[in-house]
C-alpha cells in the first residue's frame, strides 16, 4: 500500500479526514512531511485521551487526608542554621543540579517566543531582564557563593527549542559556563478541538504541543540527562518552572532538611490565604502524597484544622520541588496520567486560512509533575513565605501578571540585597 492510501485508511478509521483537505495544493516536500507526521501519530492514544476526558472525574473524598507540613517561620534560629549548614555542605560538594521546566506554551501570556525570553523592565536600574536571565542570575549567585558550577538543565519543547538555544547563544549564556548548561526537548502530543478533531497549524502541518511538565522525568531519561547526572555524581535535583521570578533554585535549608530527614522528594508550599481561592493544595490520597484540585475542595475541607489550629488543606503548590537522583530514576519509569487543559491555539480554518481565536478553542493533554508524588510513601512539605519565593507570571490580567511579579521581585531584592 502506498503512503497516501495508508494515511487515508488511518484517517478514515479515526474520523480525521479533514487533515488532508489541502493535500492536493501542497508541494511534494510538504505532502511528504504531512504524511510522515500522520504516520507518526498515535491516534489510539490521543482519541482515547480525548474521549476519556469527557467522562466526569470523581474523587472519593473519604480517601483524602492531610499531608503534614513544616513551616520555615516556625524554625528557631539554631535549627535554621543547622539545616542550612547541612545543605550548604551538599551544595559545596557538587551534589546539586537544577532542572528548569521551560517547555510550556505560555498561551495565557500570549507572548510570541519562549516564555523564558519575556522581559521585565526594572525602573530602578533602567534595565530589562528576561525570565531566563533572572533565573541564570539566581544560579550564578549560588555558584559564586559556594565556589562551584551547578549543572543546569533546561527542558524545552519542539515548539520553542531552537528559539531558546539561539536566545542563550545571542546573550552568550548570560555568562554561565556553556558546558554546564544542557537543553533537552520534551515530548509532545497533537491538540484536539471541541469536536474531537486534530487541528492544523499550517495546511501541511498538524498542530502539536508539549505534553506537560510531568513529562520531565521521561524526557530526562530519553535525552541522556539522567545518565549525565549520574556521571556528575549528582545526589539532589531541584525542579522549578521558568515563570517564577523569585524561585530559589538553590536553597540550602530545603536541601539540608530533606537530606537530614531522609526524604527522597520534597516540595515547597505557600499558605493559601482565602479558603476558596482557585488553587490546588497538597494532601494525601489513599495515604499517598498528592494534590487536591480546586474543583474538589469544599469549604469544610478548606477550614478544617489540626488541634494546634493549623489548617489541614491550605498548602498551595508553587512548582518548587527537590528530588534525589534515585527518585528521579524511579519516576522516569512511570507513565503519569493526563489532564486536559483548554487553551487558545491558532489554527487553519476550513478555507485554509490561519485563524487566531480570541478564546480557548483546543484541548491540550498534559502530565503534571506533582502526579509523581503518589508513587512515593512520603514527602517533605515545607511552607515558605510567598513574598520571598513566589512571583509567577501567567497572564496580563490576573493576579500573576508581569507588573505584580516585577513589584514582588523589586521589593524582595531591596530588602535582601546580599541574599543568595
Ligand atoms: P503552566 O502550567 O503555568 O503553563 O506551566 P504554561 O505553558 O507556562 O502557560 P499556559 O498555561 O499555556 O498559559 C508551569 C511551568 O511548567 C512548564 C512551563 O514552561 C512553566 O515553567 N511547562 C508547562 C513545561 O515545561 N512543559 C509543559 O508541557 C507545560
Tab-separated table of C-alpha atoms and ligand atoms in Angstrom:
chain	number	residue	atom	x	y	z
A	1	UNK	CA	0.000	0.000	0.000
A	2	UNK	CA	1.434	3.440	-0.851
A	3	UNK	CA	1.876	6.054	1.880
A	4	UNK	CA	-1.110	8.159	0.852
A	5	UNK	CA	-3.502	5.194	0.830
A	6	UNK	CA	-2.147	4.076	4.175
A	7	UNK	CA	-2.733	7.540	5.634
A	8	UNK	CA	-6.240	7.769	4.180
A	9	UNK	CA	-7.136	4.456	5.818
A	10	UNK	CA	-5.894	5.675	9.206
A	11	UNK	CA	-7.714	8.995	8.947
A	12	UNK	CA	-10.979	7.299	7.949
A	13	UNK	CA	-10.714	4.926	10.894
A	14	UNK	CA	-10.337	7.819	13.344
A	15	UNK	CA	-12.670	10.229	11.578
A	16	UNK	CA	-9.882	12.737	10.881
A	17	UNK	CA	-10.102	13.015	7.099
A	18	UNK	CA	-10.118	16.831	7.236
A	19	UNK	CA	-6.351	16.704	7.783
A	20	UNK	CA	-5.897	16.070	4.054
A	21	UNK	CA	-8.320	18.801	2.831
A	22	UNK	CA	-5.476	20.842	1.364
A	23	UNK	CA	-3.265	17.954	0.332
A	24	UNK	CA	-3.593	18.498	-3.428
A	25	UNK	CA	-2.353	22.098	-3.078
A	26	UNK	CA	0.889	21.088	-1.342
A	27	UNK	CA	4.406	20.857	-2.764
A	28	UNK	CA	5.874	17.334	-2.908
A	29	UNK	CA	8.046	18.157	0.092
A	30	UNK	CA	5.096	19.323	2.191
A	31	UNK	CA	2.984	16.356	1.077
A	32	UNK	CA	5.633	14.005	2.348
A	33	UNK	CA	6.018	15.968	5.565
A	34	UNK	CA	2.305	15.794	6.329
A	35	UNK	CA	2.023	12.083	5.518
A	36	UNK	CA	5.014	11.263	7.712
A	37	UNK	CA	3.632	13.323	10.558
A	38	UNK	CA	0.295	11.498	10.373
A	39	UNK	CA	2.007	8.112	10.266
A	40	UNK	CA	3.875	9.014	13.441
A	41	UNK	CA	0.799	9.996	15.441
A	42	UNK	CA	-0.596	7.527	17.943
A	43	UNK	CA	-4.285	8.120	17.115
A	44	UNK	CA	-5.464	5.449	19.541
A	45	UNK	CA	-3.767	7.337	22.368
A	46	UNK	CA	-4.925	10.846	21.533
A	47	UNK	CA	-8.511	9.879	20.682
A	48	UNK	CA	-8.894	7.819	23.827
A	49	UNK	CA	-7.386	10.638	25.910
A	50	UNK	CA	-9.985	12.954	24.437
A	51	UNK	CA	-12.876	10.524	24.944
A	52	UNK	CA	-11.885	9.629	28.497
A	53	UNK	CA	-11.575	13.287	29.363
A	54	UNK	CA	-15.263	13.763	28.513
A	55	UNK	CA	-16.230	11.465	31.391
A	56	UNK	CA	-16.713	13.414	34.619
A	57	UNK	CA	-13.978	12.536	37.083
A	58	UNK	CA	-14.990	11.621	40.590
A	59	UNK	CA	-12.885	11.868	43.686
A	60	UNK	CA	-13.926	9.841	46.720
A	61	UNK	CA	-13.399	12.423	49.423
A	62	UNK	CA	-13.112	9.636	52.038
A	63	UNK	CA	-9.730	8.738	50.558
A	64	UNK	CA	-8.391	12.250	51.234
A	65	UNK	CA	-6.364	13.090	54.335
A	66	UNK	CA	-3.947	15.926	55.106
A	67	UNK	CA	-0.237	15.879	54.267
A	68	UNK	CA	1.783	17.128	57.230
A	69	UNK	CA	3.973	20.155	56.573
A	70	UNK	CA	6.760	22.138	58.204
A	71	UNK	CA	6.853	25.916	58.277
A	72	UNK	CA	10.024	27.859	57.676
A	73	UNK	CA	8.843	30.614	60.018
A	74	UNK	CA	8.474	28.206	62.921
A	75	UNK	CA	12.106	27.041	62.972
A	76	UNK	CA	14.327	28.502	65.670
A	77	UNK	CA	17.454	30.397	64.644
A	78	UNK	CA	19.627	27.446	65.708
A	79	UNK	CA	17.534	24.909	63.819
A	80	UNK	CA	17.651	27.032	60.691
A	81	UNK	CA	21.424	27.288	60.938
A	82	UNK	CA	21.817	23.583	61.498
A	83	UNK	CA	19.874	22.613	58.356
A	84	UNK	CA	21.371	25.400	56.260
A	85	UNK	CA	24.863	24.181	57.137
A	86	UNK	CA	23.968	20.621	56.140
A	87	UNK	CA	22.505	21.864	52.849
A	88	UNK	CA	25.488	24.101	52.128
A	89	UNK	CA	27.818	21.168	52.597
A	90	UNK	CA	25.869	19.185	49.978
A	91	UNK	CA	25.895	22.095	47.566
A	92	UNK	CA	29.627	22.731	48.019
A	93	UNK	CA	30.304	19.041	47.398
A	94	UNK	CA	28.723	19.452	43.952
A	95	UNK	CA	25.762	17.205	44.744
A	96	UNK	CA	23.081	19.553	43.368
A	97	UNK	CA	21.776	20.068	39.827
A	98	UNK	CA	18.980	22.367	38.675
A	99	UNK	CA	16.263	21.483	36.171
A	100	UNK	CA	14.193	24.316	34.746
A	101	UNK	CA	10.969	23.347	33.032
A	102	UNK	CA	10.555	25.787	30.170
A	103	UNK	CA	8.643	23.674	27.675
A	104	UNK	CA	5.245	25.276	28.265
A	105	UNK	CA	3.348	27.175	25.596
A	106	UNK	CA	2.758	30.283	27.690
A	107	UNK	CA	-0.566	30.537	25.882
A	108	UNK	CA	-2.227	32.710	28.546
A	109	UNK	CA	0.551	35.300	28.344
A	110	UNK	CA	0.189	35.187	24.577
A	111	UNK	CA	3.766	36.364	24.099
A	112	UNK	CA	5.467	35.416	20.851
A	113	UNK	CA	8.550	33.347	21.607
A	114	UNK	CA	9.621	31.148	24.525
A	115	UNK	CA	8.174	32.441	27.810
A	116	UNK	CA	11.692	32.480	29.273
A	117	UNK	CA	12.648	35.230	26.821
A	118	UNK	CA	9.872	37.514	28.098
A	119	UNK	CA	11.481	40.643	29.549
A	120	UNK	CA	10.605	42.662	32.625
A	121	UNK	CA	11.735	46.321	32.759
A	122	UNK	CA	13.151	47.394	36.068
A	123	UNK	CA	12.652	51.116	36.657
A	124	UNK	CA	15.226	51.225	39.437
A	125	UNK	CA	18.122	50.142	37.201
A	126	UNK	CA	16.678	51.213	33.818
A	127	UNK	CA	17.304	47.731	32.538
A	128	UNK	CA	15.345	44.853	31.110
A	129	UNK	CA	15.854	41.277	32.188
A	130	UNK	CA	14.292	38.193	30.696
A	131	UNK	CA	12.964	35.353	32.827
A	132	UNK	CA	15.922	33.237	31.651
A	133	UNK	CA	18.375	35.938	32.718
A	134	UNK	CA	16.718	36.273	36.124
A	135	UNK	CA	16.944	32.521	36.668
A	136	UNK	CA	20.508	32.407	35.425
A	137	UNK	CA	21.498	35.156	37.884
A	138	UNK	CA	19.889	33.187	40.707
A	139	UNK	CA	22.010	30.110	39.998
A	140	UNK	CA	25.147	32.176	39.302
A	141	UNK	CA	24.864	33.821	42.722
A	142	UNK	CA	24.908	30.356	44.290
A	143	UNK	CA	27.871	29.311	42.123
A	144	UNK	CA	29.796	32.296	43.365
A	145	UNK	CA	28.827	31.807	46.977
A	146	UNK	CA	29.724	28.106	47.051
A	147	UNK	CA	32.610	28.276	44.592
A	148	UNK	CA	31.187	25.634	42.248
A	149	UNK	CA	29.350	25.494	38.921
A	150	UNK	CA	25.966	23.848	39.289
A	151	UNK	CA	24.923	21.822	36.228
A	152	UNK	CA	21.802	23.472	34.781
A	153	UNK	CA	19.365	21.518	32.600
A	154	UNK	CA	16.646	23.354	30.705
A	155	UNK	CA	13.645	21.490	29.343
A	156	UNK	CA	12.292	22.952	26.125
A	157	UNK	CA	9.604	21.842	23.664
A	158	UNK	CA	9.682	21.130	19.952
A	159	UNK	CA	7.929	24.474	19.584
A	160	UNK	CA	10.488	26.578	21.435
A	161	UNK	CA	13.748	24.584	21.480
A	162	UNK	CA	15.590	26.318	18.634
A	163	UNK	CA	14.471	29.777	19.729
A	164	UNK	CA	15.590	29.045	23.309
A	165	UNK	CA	19.040	27.824	22.308
A	166	UNK	CA	19.534	30.751	19.948
A	167	UNK	CA	18.483	33.171	22.638
A	168	UNK	CA	21.118	31.826	25.035
A	169	UNK	CA	23.795	31.941	22.310
A	170	UNK	CA	22.853	35.507	21.417
A	171	UNK	CA	23.344	36.511	25.058
A	172	UNK	CA	26.499	34.469	25.484
A	173	UNK	CA	24.672	32.263	28.016
A	174	UNK	CA	24.475	35.272	30.349
A	175	UNK	CA	27.999	34.454	31.485
A	176	UNK	CA	27.130	30.908	32.651
A	177	UNK	CA	29.801	28.328	31.715
A	178	UNK	CA	28.354	26.971	28.456
A	179	UNK	CA	29.349	23.372	29.046
A	180	UNK	CA	27.324	23.331	32.264
A	181	UNK	CA	24.018	24.168	30.557
A	182	UNK	CA	22.166	21.447	28.679
A	183	UNK	CA	18.889	21.847	26.837
A	184	UNK	CA	16.626	18.874	26.287
A	185	UNK	CA	13.367	18.617	24.369
A	186	UNK	CA	10.264	17.160	25.940
A	187	UNK	CA	7.649	15.049	24.173
A	188	UNK	CA	4.542	16.446	22.542
A	189	UNK	CA	1.013	15.478	21.588
A	190	UNK	CA	-1.416	16.727	18.939
A	191	UNK	CA	-4.059	19.211	20.049
A	192	UNK	CA	-7.695	18.432	19.536
A	193	UNK	CA	-10.702	20.727	19.099
A	194	UNK	CA	-14.092	20.624	20.827
A	195	UNK	CA	-15.414	18.249	18.157
A	196	UNK	CA	-12.631	15.736	18.705
A	197	UNK	CA	-10.721	16.763	15.570
A	198	UNK	CA	-6.979	17.308	15.375
A	199	UNK	CA	-6.106	20.810	14.216
A	200	UNK	CA	-3.778	22.070	11.503
A	201	UNK	CA	-1.163	24.687	12.282
A	202	UNK	CA	-0.303	25.040	8.582
A	203	UNK	CA	-2.033	23.341	5.680
A	204	UNK	CA	0.879	20.898	5.664
A	205	UNK	CA	1.353	20.506	9.428
A	206	UNK	CA	-0.676	19.198	12.342
A	207	UNK	CA	-0.575	21.308	15.482
A	208	UNK	CA	1.008	19.598	18.433
A	209	UNK	CA	2.299	20.921	21.740
A	210	UNK	CA	4.350	19.880	24.751
A	211	UNK	CA	2.627	17.292	26.929
A	212	UNK	CA	3.029	18.918	30.319
A	213	UNK	CA	5.787	19.445	32.859
A	214	UNK	CA	5.242	15.941	34.287
A	215	UNK	CA	6.911	14.610	31.176
A	216	UNK	CA	10.188	15.914	32.592
A	217	UNK	CA	11.313	12.566	34.053
A	218	UNK	CA	10.791	10.539	30.892
A	219	UNK	CA	12.378	13.276	28.804
A	220	UNK	CA	15.382	13.384	31.112
A	221	UNK	CA	15.823	9.659	30.679
A	222	UNK	CA	15.320	9.651	26.905
A	223	UNK	CA	17.725	12.547	26.385
A	224	UNK	CA	20.562	11.125	28.487
A	225	UNK	CA	20.134	13.685	31.273
A	226	UNK	CA	19.773	11.047	33.976
A	227	UNK	CA	22.965	9.437	32.747
A	228	UNK	CA	24.666	12.832	32.784
A	229	UNK	CA	23.542	13.417	36.386
A	230	UNK	CA	24.950	10.076	37.325
A	231	UNK	CA	28.248	10.849	35.617
A	232	UNK	CA	28.381	14.148	37.523
A	233	UNK	CA	27.783	12.344	40.835
A	234	UNK	CA	24.638	14.393	41.495
A	235	UNK	CA	22.523	13.445	44.521
A	236	UNK	CA	19.805	16.125	44.573
A	237	UNK	CA	17.898	17.761	41.732
A	238	UNK	CA	15.970	20.971	42.174
A	239	UNK	CA	12.978	21.362	39.826
A	240	UNK	CA	11.163	24.582	39.026
A	241	UNK	CA	9.220	26.423	36.339
A	242	UNK	CA	10.636	29.278	34.300
A	243	UNK	CA	7.933	31.776	35.173
A	244	UNK	CA	8.519	32.358	38.906
A	245	UNK	CA	10.999	35.241	39.221
A	246	UNK	CA	11.506	34.577	42.949
A	247	UNK	CA	12.119	30.847	42.621
A	248	UNK	CA	15.011	29.728	44.845
A	249	UNK	CA	16.705	27.104	42.708
A	250	UNK	CA	19.468	26.615	45.228
A	251	UNK	CA	18.151	26.576	48.770
A	252	UNK	CA	20.449	25.096	51.438
A	253	UNK	CA	17.655	24.988	54.029
A	254	UNK	CA	15.410	22.915	51.760
A	255	UNK	CA	18.236	20.549	50.809
A	256	UNK	CA	19.518	20.266	54.387
A	257	UNK	CA	16.066	19.451	55.733
A	258	UNK	CA	15.245	16.876	53.056
A	259	UNK	CA	18.649	15.243	53.342
A	260	UNK	CA	18.833	15.158	57.121
A	261	UNK	CA	15.292	13.817	57.436
A	262	UNK	CA	15.939	11.182	54.763
A	263	UNK	CA	13.246	12.187	52.312
A	264	UNK	CA	13.509	11.251	48.642
A	265	UNK	CA	11.189	14.003	47.473
A	266	UNK	CA	10.324	17.430	48.819
A	267	UNK	CA	8.137	20.352	47.832
A	268	UNK	CA	7.597	23.895	48.894
A	269	UNK	CA	4.188	25.374	49.545
A	270	UNK	CA	2.762	28.756	50.410
A	271	UNK	CA	-0.236	29.372	52.629
A	272	UNK	CA	-3.478	29.643	50.681
A	273	UNK	CA	-4.974	32.721	52.279
A	274	UNK	CA	-8.552	32.615	51.008
A	275	UNK	CA	-10.298	29.267	51.620
A	276	UNK	CA	-11.991	29.051	48.241
A	277	UNK	CA	-9.257	30.590	46.099
A	278	UNK	CA	-8.760	28.632	42.876
A	279	UNK	CA	-5.539	26.981	43.971
A	280	UNK	CA	-4.618	23.324	44.241
A	281	UNK	CA	-3.331	22.221	47.646
A	282	UNK	CA	-1.252	19.357	48.983
A	283	UNK	CA	-2.975	16.381	50.589
A	284	UNK	CA	-2.780	12.605	50.757
A	285	UNK	CA	-4.990	10.380	48.641
A	286	UNK	CA	-5.319	6.796	49.871
A	287	UNK	CA	-2.408	7.639	52.149
A	288	UNK	CA	-0.025	8.736	49.363
A	289	UNK	CA	1.191	12.346	48.907
A	290	UNK	CA	-0.893	14.091	46.290
A	291	UNK	CA	-2.563	17.296	45.175
A	292	UNK	CA	-6.175	18.257	45.674
A	293	UNK	CA	-7.524	20.087	42.689
A	294	UNK	CA	-9.511	23.233	43.484
A	295	UNK	CA	-12.658	21.740	41.965
A	296	UNK	CA	-12.517	19.039	44.636
A	297	UNK	CA	-12.125	21.432	47.559
A	298	UNK	CA	-15.181	22.469	49.509
A	299	UNK	CA	-15.423	24.978	52.319
A	300	UNK	CA	-15.457	22.268	55.024
A	301	UNK	CA	-12.126	20.875	53.890
A	302	UNK	CA	-10.679	24.303	53.462
A	303	UNK	CA	-11.442	25.429	57.007
A	304	UNK	CA	-10.613	22.166	58.783
A	305	UNK	CA	-7.689	22.405	61.203
A	306	UNK	CA	-5.349	20.340	63.339
A	307	UNK	CA	-5.662	20.651	67.116
A	308	UNK	CA	-2.936	23.304	67.224
A	309	UNK	CA	-5.031	25.494	64.911
A	310	UNK	CA	-3.015	24.901	61.720
A	311	UNK	CA	-5.132	24.405	58.613
A	312	UNK	CA	-5.015	20.919	57.085
A	313	UNK	CA	-5.628	21.744	53.438
A	314	UNK	CA	-4.152	25.176	52.792
A	315	UNK	CA	-0.671	24.375	51.479
A	316	UNK	CA	-0.652	25.645	47.895
A	317	UNK	CA	1.648	24.234	45.247
A	318	UNK	CA	4.276	26.650	43.835
A	319	UNK	CA	6.084	24.272	41.465
A	320	UNK	CA	9.269	24.100	43.514
A	321	UNK	CA	10.430	20.562	44.130
A	322	UNK	CA	13.512	18.663	45.167
A	323	UNK	CA	14.200	15.008	44.406
A	324	UNK	CA	17.078	12.613	44.878
A	325	UNK	CA	18.601	11.144	41.744
A	326	UNK	CA	17.222	7.749	42.760
A	327	UNK	CA	13.727	9.191	42.995
A	328	UNK	CA	14.099	10.783	39.546
A	329	UNK	CA	15.261	7.463	38.111
A	330	UNK	CA	12.265	5.721	39.635
A	331	UNK	CA	9.940	8.484	38.365
A	332	UNK	CA	11.243	8.143	34.819
A	333	UNK	CA	9.811	4.611	34.637
A	334	UNK	CA	6.208	5.638	35.317
A	335	UNK	CA	3.607	6.859	32.852
A	336	UNK	CA	1.683	9.619	34.553
A	337	UNK	CA	-1.972	10.204	33.814
A	338	UNK	CA	-3.003	13.074	31.554
A	339	UNK	CA	-5.008	16.142	32.495
A	340	UNK	CA	-6.975	18.116	29.948
A	341	UNK	CA	-6.319	21.837	29.560
A	342	UNK	CA	-8.410	24.124	27.339
A	343	UNK	CA	-6.115	26.555	25.513
A	344	UNK	CA	-6.048	29.205	22.822
A	345	UNK	CA	-4.254	27.982	19.701
A	346	UNK	CA	-4.080	29.415	16.186
A	347	UNK	CA	-5.431	27.010	13.569
A	348	UNK	CA	-6.103	26.656	9.844
A	349	UNK	CA	-9.829	27.044	9.170
A	350	UNK	CA	-11.962	25.268	6.527
A	351	UNK	CA	-10.914	27.862	3.933
A	352	UNK	CA	-7.262	27.131	4.539
A	353	UNK	CA	-6.727	30.459	6.320
A	354	UNK	CA	-4.790	30.807	9.568
A	355	UNK	CA	-7.097	31.947	12.338
A	356	UNK	CA	-6.174	33.263	15.781
A	357	UNK	CA	-9.014	32.604	18.237
A	358	UNK	CA	-9.889	35.147	20.920
A	359	UNK	CA	-10.803	32.451	23.418
A	360	UNK	CA	-9.683	28.874	24.141
A	361	UNK	CA	-10.528	26.528	21.264
A	362	UNK	CA	-8.452	23.390	21.745
A	363	UNK	CA	-7.613	20.728	24.267
A	364	UNK	CA	-4.049	20.038	25.282
A	365	UNK	CA	-3.237	16.912	27.249
A	366	UNK	CA	-0.655	17.350	29.955
A	367	UNK	CA	1.187	15.331	32.583
A	368	UNK	CA	1.680	17.281	35.809
A	369	UNK	CA	4.905	16.867	37.750
A	370	UNK	CA	3.058	16.608	41.058
A	371	UNK	CA	1.364	13.370	39.959
A	372	UNK	CA	4.647	11.623	40.659
A	373	UNK	CA	4.260	12.181	44.418
A	374	UNK	CA	1.702	9.395	44.817
A	375	UNK	CA	4.326	6.855	43.722
A	376	UNK	CA	6.160	7.597	46.968
A	377	UNK	CA	5.029	6.851	50.515
A	378	UNK	CA	6.043	10.145	51.977
A	379	UNK	CA	7.490	13.534	51.165
A	380	UNK	CA	8.727	16.651	52.887
A	381	UNK	CA	6.452	19.651	52.528
A	382	UNK	CA	7.939	22.980	53.576
A	383	UNK	CA	5.819	26.100	53.788
A	384	UNK	CA	7.810	29.167	52.731
A	385	UNK	CA	6.874	32.844	52.536
A	386	UNK	CA	5.062	33.967	49.422
A	387	UNK	CA	6.793	37.373	49.409
A	388	UNK	CA	10.173	35.651	49.332
A	389	UNK	CA	9.637	32.794	46.903
A	390	UNK	CA	6.590	33.150	44.688
A	391	UNK	CA	6.170	35.722	41.942
A	392	UNK	CA	4.998	33.906	38.808
A	393	UNK	CA	3.900	35.385	35.510
A	394	UNK	CA	0.856	33.711	33.977
A	395	UNK	CA	-1.102	36.353	32.045
A	396	UNK	CA	-1.659	40.109	31.785
A	397	UNK	CA	-4.973	40.389	33.579
A	398	UNK	CA	-4.955	38.050	36.588
A	399	UNK	CA	-3.117	38.325	39.905
A	400	UNK	CA	0.009	36.722	38.427
A	401	UNK	CA	0.844	39.334	35.822
A	402	UNK	CA	4.209	40.896	34.857
A	403	UNK	CA	3.623	44.014	36.989
A	404	UNK	CA	2.868	42.103	40.192
A	405	UNK	CA	5.861	39.826	39.577
A	406	UNK	CA	8.157	42.788	38.989
A	407	UNK	CA	6.882	44.560	42.100
A	408	UNK	CA	7.464	41.490	44.295
A	409	UNK	CA	10.904	40.935	42.749
A	410	UNK	CA	11.994	44.538	43.321
A	411	UNK	CA	10.652	44.555	46.860
A	412	UNK	CA	12.416	41.302	47.694
A	413	UNK	CA	15.744	42.481	46.324
A	414	UNK	CA	15.524	45.880	48.011
A	415	UNK	CA	15.265	44.081	51.367
A	416	UNK	CA	17.641	41.189	50.641
A	417	UNK	CA	20.496	42.988	48.884
A	418	UNK	CA	23.095	40.469	49.988
A	419	UNK	CA	20.910	37.370	49.873
A	420	UNK	CA	21.905	34.363	47.869
B	1	LIG	P1	1.966	26.383	33.225
B	1	LIG	O1	1.178	25.179	33.522
B	1	LIG	O2	1.696	27.587	34.021
B	1	LIG	O3	1.768	26.674	31.700
B	1	LIG	O4	3.477	25.987	33.326
B	1	LIG	P2	2.499	27.496	30.575
B	1	LIG	O5	2.698	26.532	29.499
B	1	LIG	O6	3.704	28.233	31.017
B	1	LIG	O7	1.429	28.583	30.153
B	1	LIG	P3	-0.064	28.452	29.611
B	1	LIG	O8	-0.819	27.533	30.564
B	1	LIG	O9	-0.028	27.887	28.225
B	1	LIG	O10	-0.534	29.837	29.659
B	1	LIG	C1	4.207	25.972	34.526
B	1	LIG	C2	5.649	25.672	34.189
B	1	LIG	O11	5.751	24.383	33.593
B	1	LIG	C3	6.394	24.478	32.343
B	1	LIG	C4	6.182	25.908	31.880
B	1	LIG	O12	7.169	26.281	30.929
B	1	LIG	C5	6.253	26.660	33.189
B	1	LIG	O13	7.584	26.897	33.560
B	1	LIG	N1	5.804	23.533	31.392
B	1	LIG	C6	4.462	23.508	31.196
B	1	LIG	C7	6.650	22.708	30.687
B	1	LIG	O14	7.886	22.729	30.846
B	1	LIG	N2	6.097	21.855	29.772
B	1	LIG	C8	4.760	21.802	29.542
B	1	LIG	O15	4.339	20.997	28.693
B	1	LIG	C9	3.922	22.646	30.280
